[in-house]
Amino acid sequence: MIISSDDIIIKTIARIFVPFIQLFALYVIMHGHYSPGGGFQGGVILGASLVLLLITHGYEEMRRRVPEGAVILLGSLGLLIYSGIGLTCLLLGGNYLDYSQLSVILHVDPAHARAMGILGIELGVAFAVMAAVCSIFFDISTGGILPEDEK
Amino acid sequence: MIITFDIIILLFVVMCAVAAITVKDLLSAVMILGAYSFFMCLMWTQLGAVDVAFTEASVGAGIGTILFIAAVMKTTRRTRD
């Protein structure tokens, strides 16, 4: 069980840094098709920001900000976005993950539909990876024993 | 390709790899493994694989190190062998 740090320097620096880390992660996800990066790396950086919040502010504070249900919901939502976009392309008559078929729904030409489709896929991957990283670290650091179970 | 830079980085990679498996303190081994990941990240960048370098820096050095530290904290810090 990780308890909150007593050091005000560590807590303040972490509180200042976490939004900037998350902003950088969003940049990595959104700019992933033009530069190095993408859904996986951005999702890992998003997860790392939540892990930083956990090891500085403790388990209770983290649970208050990011409940366990939200982590599970985000992971499932990422998988749903990924497979949903793929299956939509399949239903519209193309191959699985053939984004150019999305031009019928989005009312743009196929080249723009491809760019938007890959953005949706990367967002899905980022959500799933962030939830997986958070979930693995919570389970290892608590040993699978939650404070609710100990009472 | 700068051959001197390559040789220095490869030397540090081999040193970190040997140190990580010979050191007795497991927390030190995890830290040296993180340094190994960063040197591999420099190596990938030097080879032109920037995307792989990004993944190595975020996953290998960031999340991998912190998962190993959590595992060391839950078990023991000293090896028996």
mmCIF file with all atom_site columns, N, CA, C and O in Angstrom, chain A residues 98-124:
data_model
loop_
_atom_site.group_PDB
_atom_site.id
_atom_site.type_symbol
_atom_site.label_atom_id
_atom_site.label_alt_id
_atom_site.label_comp_id
_atom_site.label_asym_id
_atom_site.label_entity_id
_atom_site.label_seq_id
_atom_site.pdbx_PDB_ins_code
_atom_site.Cartn_x
_atom_site.Cartn_y
_atom_site.Cartn_z
_atom_site.occupancy
_atom_site.B_iso_or_equiv
_atom_site.pdbx_formal_charge
_atom_site.auth_seq_id
_atom_site.auth_comp_id
_atom_site.auth_asym_id
_atom_site.auth_atom_id
_atom_site.pdbx_PDB_model_num
ATOM 1   N N  . ASP A 1 98  ? -10.550 -0.457 -43.086 1.00 0.00 ? 98  ASP A N  1
ATOM 2   C CA . ASP A 1 98  ? -10.342 0.272  -44.350 1.00 0.00 ? 98  ASP A CA 1
ATOM 3   C C  . ASP A 1 98  ? -11.023 1.636  -44.204 1.00 0.00 ? 98  ASP A C  1
ATOM 4   O O  . ASP A 1 98  ? -12.199 1.803  -44.491 1.00 0.00 ? 98  ASP A O  1
ATOM 5   N N  . TYR A 1 99  ? -10.229 2.634  -43.739 1.00 0.00 ? 99  TYR A N  1
ATOM 6   C CA . TYR A 1 99  ? -10.832 3.904  -43.309 1.00 0.00 ? 99  TYR A CA 1
ATOM 7   C C  . TYR A 1 99  ? -11.466 4.690  -44.452 1.00 0.00 ? 99  TYR A C  1
ATOM 8   O O  . TYR A 1 99  ? -12.273 5.564  -44.203 1.00 0.00 ? 99  TYR A O  1
ATOM 9   N N  . SER A 1 100 ? -11.077 4.422  -45.690 1.00 0.00 ? 100 SER A N  1
ATOM 10  C CA . SER A 1 100 ? -11.615 5.241  -46.783 1.00 0.00 ? 100 SER A CA 1
ATOM 11  C C  . SER A 1 100 ? -13.117 5.032  -46.942 1.00 0.00 ? 100 SER A C  1
ATOM 12  O O  . SER A 1 100 ? -13.805 5.888  -47.494 1.00 0.00 ? 100 SER A O  1
ATOM 13  N N  . GLN A 1 101 ? -13.660 3.916  -46.417 1.00 0.00 ? 101 GLN A N  1
ATOM 14  C CA . GLN A 1 101 ? -15.101 3.685  -46.472 1.00 0.00 ? 101 GLN A CA 1
ATOM 15  C C  . GLN A 1 101 ? -15.860 4.643  -45.555 1.00 0.00 ? 101 GLN A C  1
ATOM 16  O O  . GLN A 1 101 ? -17.055 4.851  -45.719 1.00 0.00 ? 101 GLN A O  1
ATOM 17  N N  . LEU A 1 102 ? -15.156 5.238  -44.575 1.00 0.00 ? 102 LEU A N  1
ATOM 18  C CA . LEU A 1 102 ? -15.829 6.131  -43.628 1.00 0.00 ? 102 LEU A CA 1
ATOM 19  C C  . LEU A 1 102 ? -16.237 7.439  -44.281 1.00 0.00 ? 102 LEU A C  1
ATOM 20  O O  . LEU A 1 102 ? -16.937 8.243  -43.657 1.00 0.00 ? 102 LEU A O  1
ATOM 21  N N  . SER A 1 103 ? -15.806 7.696  -45.523 1.00 0.00 ? 103 SER A N  1
ATOM 22  C CA . SER A 1 103 ? -16.136 8.966  -46.174 1.00 0.00 ? 103 SER A CA 1
ATOM 23  C C  . SER A 1 103 ? -17.634 9.122  -46.367 1.00 0.00 ? 103 SER A C  1
ATOM 24  O O  . SER A 1 103 ? -18.136 10.243 -46.456 1.00 0.00 ? 103 SER A O  1
ATOM 25  N N  . VAL A 1 104 ? -18.383 7.999  -46.410 1.00 0.00 ? 104 VAL A N  1
ATOM 26  C CA . VAL A 1 104 ? -19.837 8.080  -46.566 1.00 0.00 ? 104 VAL A CA 1
ATOM 27  C C  . VAL A 1 104 ? -20.458 8.711  -45.313 1.00 0.00 ? 104 VAL A C  1
ATOM 28  O O  . VAL A 1 104 ? -21.340 9.564  -45.398 1.00 0.00 ? 104 VAL A O  1
ATOM 29  N N  . ILE A 1 105 ? -19.955 8.292  -44.119 1.00 0.00 ? 105 ILE A N  1
ATOM 30  C CA . ILE A 1 105 ? -20.523 8.806  -42.874 1.00 0.00 ? 105 ILE A CA 1
ATOM 31  C C  . ILE A 1 105 ? -20.044 10.227 -42.606 1.00 0.00 ? 105 ILE A C  1
ATOM 32  O O  . ILE A 1 105 ? -20.808 11.100 -42.218 1.00 0.00 ? 105 ILE A O  1
ATOM 33  N N  . LEU A 1 106 ? -18.734 10.465 -42.790 1.00 0.00 ? 106 LEU A N  1
ATOM 34  C CA . LEU A 1 106 ? -18.136 11.736 -42.378 1.00 0.00 ? 106 LEU A CA 1
ATOM 35  C C  . LEU A 1 106 ? -18.342 12.847 -43.397 1.00 0.00 ? 106 LEU A C  1
ATOM 36  O O  . LEU A 1 106 ? -18.015 13.992 -43.122 1.00 0.00 ? 106 LEU A O  1
ATOM 37  N N  . HIS A 1 107 ? -18.846 12.543 -44.593 1.00 0.00 ? 107 HIS A N  1
ATOM 38  C CA . HIS A 1 107 ? -19.096 13.517 -45.668 1.00 0.00 ? 107 HIS A CA 1
ATOM 39  C C  . HIS A 1 107 ? -17.813 14.259 -46.071 1.00 0.00 ? 107 HIS A C  1
ATOM 40  O O  . HIS A 1 107 ? -17.814 15.476 -46.244 1.00 0.00 ? 107 HIS A O  1
ATOM 41  N N  . VAL A 1 108 ? -16.692 13.549 -46.149 1.00 0.00 ? 108 VAL A N  1
ATOM 42  C CA . VAL A 1 108 ? -15.445 14.136 -46.669 1.00 0.00 ? 108 VAL A CA 1
ATOM 43  C C  . VAL A 1 108 ? -14.899 13.180 -47.727 1.00 0.00 ? 108 VAL A C  1
ATOM 44  O O  . VAL A 1 108 ? -15.413 12.075 -47.895 1.00 0.00 ? 108 VAL A O  1
ATOM 45  N N  . ASP A 1 109 ? -13.852 13.636 -48.437 1.00 0.00 ? 109 ASP A N  1
ATOM 46  C CA . ASP A 1 109 ? -13.300 12.743 -49.453 1.00 0.00 ? 109 ASP A CA 1
ATOM 47  C C  . ASP A 1 109 ? -12.468 11.643 -48.783 1.00 0.00 ? 109 ASP A C  1
ATOM 48  O O  . ASP A 1 109 ? -12.073 11.780 -47.622 1.00 0.00 ? 109 ASP A O  1
ATOM 49  N N  . PRO A 1 110 ? -12.201 10.525 -49.488 1.00 0.00 ? 110 PRO A N  1
ATOM 50  C CA . PRO A 1 110 ? -11.556 9.359  -48.846 1.00 0.00 ? 110 PRO A CA 1
ATOM 51  C C  . PRO A 1 110 ? -10.211 9.660  -48.197 1.00 0.00 ? 110 PRO A C  1
ATOM 52  O O  . PRO A 1 110 ? -9.883  9.055  -47.173 1.00 0.00 ? 110 PRO A O  1
ATOM 53  N N  . ALA A 1 111 ? -9.425  10.618 -48.748 1.00 0.00 ? 111 ALA A N  1
ATOM 54  C CA . ALA A 1 111 ? -8.120  10.898 -48.144 1.00 0.00 ? 111 ALA A CA 1
ATOM 55  C C  . ALA A 1 111 ? -8.281  11.477 -46.741 1.00 0.00 ? 111 ALA A C  1
ATOM 56  O O  . ALA A 1 111 ? -7.581  11.071 -45.796 1.00 0.00 ? 111 ALA A O  1
ATOM 57  N N  . HIS A 1 112 ? -9.246  12.400 -46.574 1.00 0.00 ? 112 HIS A N  1
ATOM 58  C CA . HIS A 1 112 ? -9.492  12.956 -45.243 1.00 0.00 ? 112 HIS A CA 1
ATOM 59  C C  . HIS A 1 112 ? -10.082 11.905 -44.307 1.00 0.00 ? 112 HIS A C  1
ATOM 60  O O  . HIS A 1 112 ? -9.795  11.904 -43.111 1.00 0.00 ? 112 HIS A O  1
ATOM 61  N N  . ALA A 1 113 ? -10.923 11.035 -44.869 1.00 0.00 ? 113 ALA A N  1
ATOM 62  C CA . ALA A 1 113 ? -11.511 9.982  -44.039 1.00 0.00 ? 113 ALA A CA 1
ATOM 63  C C  . ALA A 1 113 ? -10.435 9.054  -43.502 1.00 0.00 ? 113 ALA A C  1
ATOM 64  O O  . ALA A 1 113 ? -10.513 8.592  -42.360 1.00 0.00 ? 113 ALA A O  1
ATOM 65  N N  . ARG A 1 114 ? -9.384  8.800  -44.301 1.00 0.00 ? 114 ARG A N  1
ATOM 66  C CA . ARG A 1 114 ? -8.281  7.966  -43.810 1.00 0.00 ? 114 ARG A CA 1
ATOM 67  C C  . ARG A 1 114 ? -7.583  8.629  -42.635 1.00 0.00 ? 114 ARG A C  1
ATOM 68  O O  . ARG A 1 114 ? -7.285  7.979  -41.623 1.00 0.00 ? 114 ARG A O  1
ATOM 69  N N  . ALA A 1 115 ? -7.306  9.955  -42.755 1.00 0.00 ? 115 ALA A N  1
ATOM 70  C CA . ALA A 1 115 ? -6.624  10.664 -41.664 1.00 0.00 ? 115 ALA A CA 1
ATOM 71  C C  . ALA A 1 115 ? -7.460  10.640 -40.396 1.00 0.00 ? 115 ALA A C  1
ATOM 72  O O  . ALA A 1 115 ? -6.931  10.419 -39.293 1.00 0.00 ? 115 ALA A O  1
ATOM 73  N N  . MET A 1 116 ? -8.790  10.853 -40.514 1.00 0.00 ? 116 MET A N  1
ATOM 74  C CA . MET A 1 116 ? -9.642  10.844 -39.324 1.00 0.00 ? 116 MET A CA 1
ATOM 75  C C  . MET A 1 116 ? -9.756  9.449  -38.740 1.00 0.00 ? 116 MET A C  1
ATOM 76  O O  . MET A 1 116 ? -9.793  9.279  -37.512 1.00 0.00 ? 116 MET A O  1
ATOM 77  N N  . GLY A 1 117 ? -9.806  8.437  -39.604 1.00 0.00 ? 117 GLY A N  1
ATOM 78  C CA . GLY A 1 117 ? -9.932  7.062  -39.113 1.00 0.00 ? 117 GLY A CA 1
ATOM 79  C C  . GLY A 1 117 ? -8.731  6.646  -38.285 1.00 0.00 ? 117 GLY A C  1
ATOM 80  O O  . GLY A 1 117 ? -8.879  6.064  -37.205 1.00 0.00 ? 117 GLY A O  1
ATOM 81  N N  . ILE A 1 118 ? -7.509  6.966  -38.764 1.00 0.00 ? 118 ILE A N  1
ATOM 82  C CA . ILE A 1 118 ? -6.325  6.560  -38.007 1.00 0.00 ? 118 ILE A CA 1
ATOM 83  C C  . ILE A 1 118 ? -6.252  7.325  -36.697 1.00 0.00 ? 118 ILE A C  1
ATOM 84  O O  . ILE A 1 118 ? -5.786  6.795  -35.682 1.00 0.00 ? 118 ILE A O  1
ATOM 85  N N  . LEU A 1 119 ? -6.779  8.565  -36.658 1.00 0.00 ? 119 LEU A N  1
ATOM 86  C CA . LEU A 1 119 ? -6.803  9.307  -35.382 1.00 0.00 ? 119 LEU A CA 1
ATOM 87  C C  . LEU A 1 119 ? -7.708  8.619  -34.367 1.00 0.00 ? 119 LEU A C  1
ATOM 88  O O  . LEU A 1 119 ? -7.366  8.485  -33.188 1.00 0.00 ? 119 LEU A O  1
ATOM 89  N N  . GLY A 1 120 ? -8.883  8.152  -34.847 1.00 0.00 ? 120 GLY A N  1
ATOM 90  C CA . GLY A 1 120 ? -9.784  7.431  -33.944 1.00 0.00 ? 120 GLY A CA 1
ATOM 91  C C  . GLY A 1 120 ? -9.163  6.157  -33.416 1.00 0.00 ? 120 GLY A C  1
ATOM 92  O O  . GLY A 1 120 ? -9.269  5.837  -32.230 1.00 0.00 ? 120 GLY A O  1
ATOM 93  N N  . ILE A 1 121 ? -8.465  5.423  -34.305 1.00 0.00 ? 121 ILE A N  1
ATOM 94  C CA . ILE A 1 121 ? -7.809  4.182  -33.886 1.00 0.00 ? 121 ILE A CA 1
ATOM 95  C C  . ILE A 1 121 ? -6.750  4.472  -32.830 1.00 0.00 ? 121 ILE A C  1
ATOM 96  O O  . ILE A 1 121 ? -6.640  3.778  -31.804 1.00 0.00 ? 121 ILE A O  1
ATOM 97  N N  . GLU A 1 122 ? -5.958  5.556  -33.035 1.00 0.00 ? 122 GLU A N  1
ATOM 98  C CA . GLU A 1 122 ? -4.894  5.854  -32.075 1.00 0.00 ? 122 GLU A CA 1
ATOM 99  C C  . GLU A 1 122 ? -5.467  6.283  -30.733 1.00 0.00 ? 122 GLU A C  1
ATOM 100 O O  . GLU A 1 122 ? -4.890  5.954  -29.688 1.00 0.00 ? 122 GLU A O  1
ATOM 101 N N  . LEU A 1 123 ? -6.606  7.001  -30.756 1.00 0.00 ? 123 LEU A N  1
ATOM 102 C CA . LEU A 1 123 ? -7.246  7.353  -29.484 1.00 0.00 ? 123 LEU A CA 1
ATOM 103 C C  . LEU A 1 123 ? -7.692  6.093  -28.736 1.00 0.00 ? 123 LEU A C  1
ATOM 104 O O  . LEU A 1 123 ? -7.517  5.993  -27.518 1.00 0.00 ? 123 LEU A O  1
ATOM 105 N N  . GLY A 1 124 ? -8.259  5.129  -29.478 1.00 0.00 ? 124 GLY A N  1
ATOM 106 C CA . GLY A 1 124 ? -8.684  3.881  -28.851 1.00 0.00 ? 124 GLY A CA 1
ATOM 107 C C  . GLY A 1 124 ? -7.517  3.135  -28.234 1.00 0.00 ? 124 GLY A C  1
ATOM 108 O O  . GLY A 1 124 ? -7.591  2.671  -27.097 1.00 0.00 ? 124 GLY A O  1
#
